[in-house]
Coordinates of C-alpha atoms in Angstrom, one line a residue:
M1 CA -43.6 24.8 -223.6
S2 CA -40.5 27.0 -223.6
E3 CA -40.2 26.4 -227.4
N4 CA -42.9 29.0 -228.1
I5 CA -41.3 31.9 -226.2
P6 CA -39.6 34.4 -228.5
D7 CA -35.9 34.9 -228.0
E8 CA -36.2 38.6 -227.1
T9 CA -38.4 37.9 -224.1
R10 CA -36.4 34.9 -222.9
K11 CA -33.6 36.2 -220.6
T12 CA -31.2 34.4 -218.3
K13 CA -31.8 34.5 -214.6
P14 CA -29.3 36.8 -212.8
R15 CA -26.8 35.2 -210.3
R16 CA -27.9 35.7 -206.7
L17 CA -26.3 36.6 -203.5
R18 CA -26.8 33.9 -200.8
K19 CA -24.7 34.6 -197.8
R20 CA -25.2 37.2 -195.1
R21 CA -21.6 38.5 -195.3
E22 CA -22.1 39.4 -199.0
F23 CA -25.2 41.5 -198.2
L24 CA -23.3 43.2 -195.3
R25 CA -20.3 44.0 -197.5
A26 CA -22.6 45.7 -200.1
A27 CA -24.2 47.8 -197.3
A28 CA -20.8 48.8 -195.8
S29 CA -19.3 49.8 -199.2
G30 CA -21.1 53.2 -199.2
L31 CA -21.8 52.9 -202.9
S32 CA -25.6 53.3 -203.1
R33 CA -28.4 54.9 -205.2
G34 CA -32.0 55.6 -204.1
A35 CA -35.2 55.1 -206.1
R36 CA -38.8 55.3 -205.1
A37 CA -39.3 51.5 -205.0
F38 CA -35.9 50.5 -203.6
K39 CA -32.4 51.5 -202.5
L40 CA -29.6 49.9 -204.6
Q41 CA -26.3 49.1 -202.9
A42 CA -23.2 47.8 -204.6
A43 CA -19.7 46.5 -203.7
A44 CA -16.8 45.2 -205.7
R45 CA -16.0 41.6 -205.0
E46 CA -12.9 40.6 -203.1
G47 CA -9.9 39.2 -204.9
G48 CA -10.4 41.0 -208.2
D49 CA -13.2 38.6 -209.3
T50 CA -14.5 39.6 -212.7
D51 CA -17.4 37.2 -213.1
A52 CA -20.9 38.3 -214.0
P53 CA -22.7 40.6 -211.5
R54 CA -24.6 39.0 -208.6
F55 CA -27.8 40.4 -207.1
G56 CA -29.5 40.1 -203.7
F57 CA -32.9 41.2 -202.5
T58 CA -33.9 42.4 -199.0
V59 CA -37.5 43.2 -197.8
T60 CA -38.0 44.0 -194.1
K61 CA -41.0 43.0 -192.0
K62 CA -41.8 46.7 -191.5
I63 CA -42.9 47.0 -195.2
S64 CA -45.4 44.2 -195.3
G65 CA -46.4 40.7 -194.1
A66 CA -44.9 37.5 -195.6
V67 CA -47.2 37.5 -198.6
G68 CA -46.3 41.1 -199.5
R69 CA -42.6 40.6 -198.9
N70 CA -42.5 37.6 -201.2
R71 CA -44.5 39.4 -203.9
I72 CA -42.1 42.4 -203.8
R73 CA -39.1 40.0 -204.1
R74 CA -40.8 38.2 -207.1
R75 CA -41.5 41.6 -208.8
L76 CA -38.0 42.9 -208.3
K77 CA -36.4 39.6 -209.6
E78 CA -38.7 39.5 -212.7
A79 CA -38.1 43.2 -213.5
L80 CA -34.3 42.6 -213.2
R81 CA -34.5 39.6 -215.4
L82 CA -36.4 41.4 -218.1
C83 CA -34.1 44.4 -218.2
G84 CA -31.1 42.1 -218.7
A85 CA -29.3 42.4 -215.4
S86 CA -26.8 44.8 -216.8
G87 CA -24.6 45.5 -213.7
L88 CA -20.8 45.8 -213.8
P89 CA -18.8 42.5 -213.9
G90 CA -17.2 41.7 -210.6
Y91 CA -19.8 43.6 -208.5
D92 CA -22.5 42.5 -206.1
Y93 CA -25.7 44.5 -205.9
V94 CA -28.4 44.5 -203.2
F95 CA -31.9 45.8 -203.7
V96 CA -33.4 47.0 -200.4
A97 CA -37.1 47.3 -201.1
R98 CA -39.3 50.2 -200.1
P99 CA -43.1 50.1 -199.8
D100 CA -43.6 51.5 -203.3
A101 CA -42.1 48.3 -204.8
L102 CA -45.4 46.6 -204.0
T103 CA -47.7 49.1 -205.7
A104 CA -45.6 50.7 -208.5
P105 CA -46.5 49.9 -212.1
F106 CA -44.2 47.2 -213.4
S107 CA -42.9 49.4 -216.3
E108 CA -41.9 52.1 -213.7
L109 CA -40.2 49.4 -211.6
T110 CA -38.1 48.2 -214.6
A111 CA -37.2 51.8 -215.5
Q112 CA -36.0 52.5 -212.0
I113 CA -33.8 49.4 -212.1
V114 CA -32.3 50.3 -215.4
D115 CA -31.7 53.9 -214.2
G116 CA -30.2 52.7 -210.9
L117 CA -27.8 50.2 -212.5
T118 CA -26.6 52.7 -215.1
K119 CA -26.1 55.6 -212.7
L120 CA -24.5 53.5 -209.9
R121 CA -20.8 53.4 -210.9
P122 CA -17.6 53.2 -208.9
G123 CA -16.1 56.5 -207.8
Q124 CA -19.5 57.9 -206.7
K125 CA -19.1 57.0 -203.1
G126 CA -20.8 59.4 -200.7
R127 CA -22.4 61.4 -203.6
N128 CA -26.0 60.8 -202.3
R129 CA -25.3 61.5 -198.6
R130 CA -27.3 64.1 -196.8
N131 CA -25.9 66.7 -194.4
S132 CA -22.3 65.8 -195.3

């Protein structure tokens, strides 16, 4: 069945964050970028690890019920997979979903992910803060 899928559409699944402390470290780093559908947070891994980037997804109960939250997670994961998961090596990224992630057109969602990953670079800490 996977034999018929063209190579340009077949992408590898990005590595995922699994532990709570990894999510908290990304939130505490202060390196973040906002988009309409999500907030993207990033943190360098401890110990100078330069492996492929890892990604985590967070959707709060305030946004939607269980079905909506799972749908948002699936949409974000698929959009990330299709755009090639092009984060910096040695970094962990966390997508904190917003309500627009459920209703935004898929092409707009992938464009926001590409834009967020390309513009979120080290050395930009505190750039997006309000009232600083």
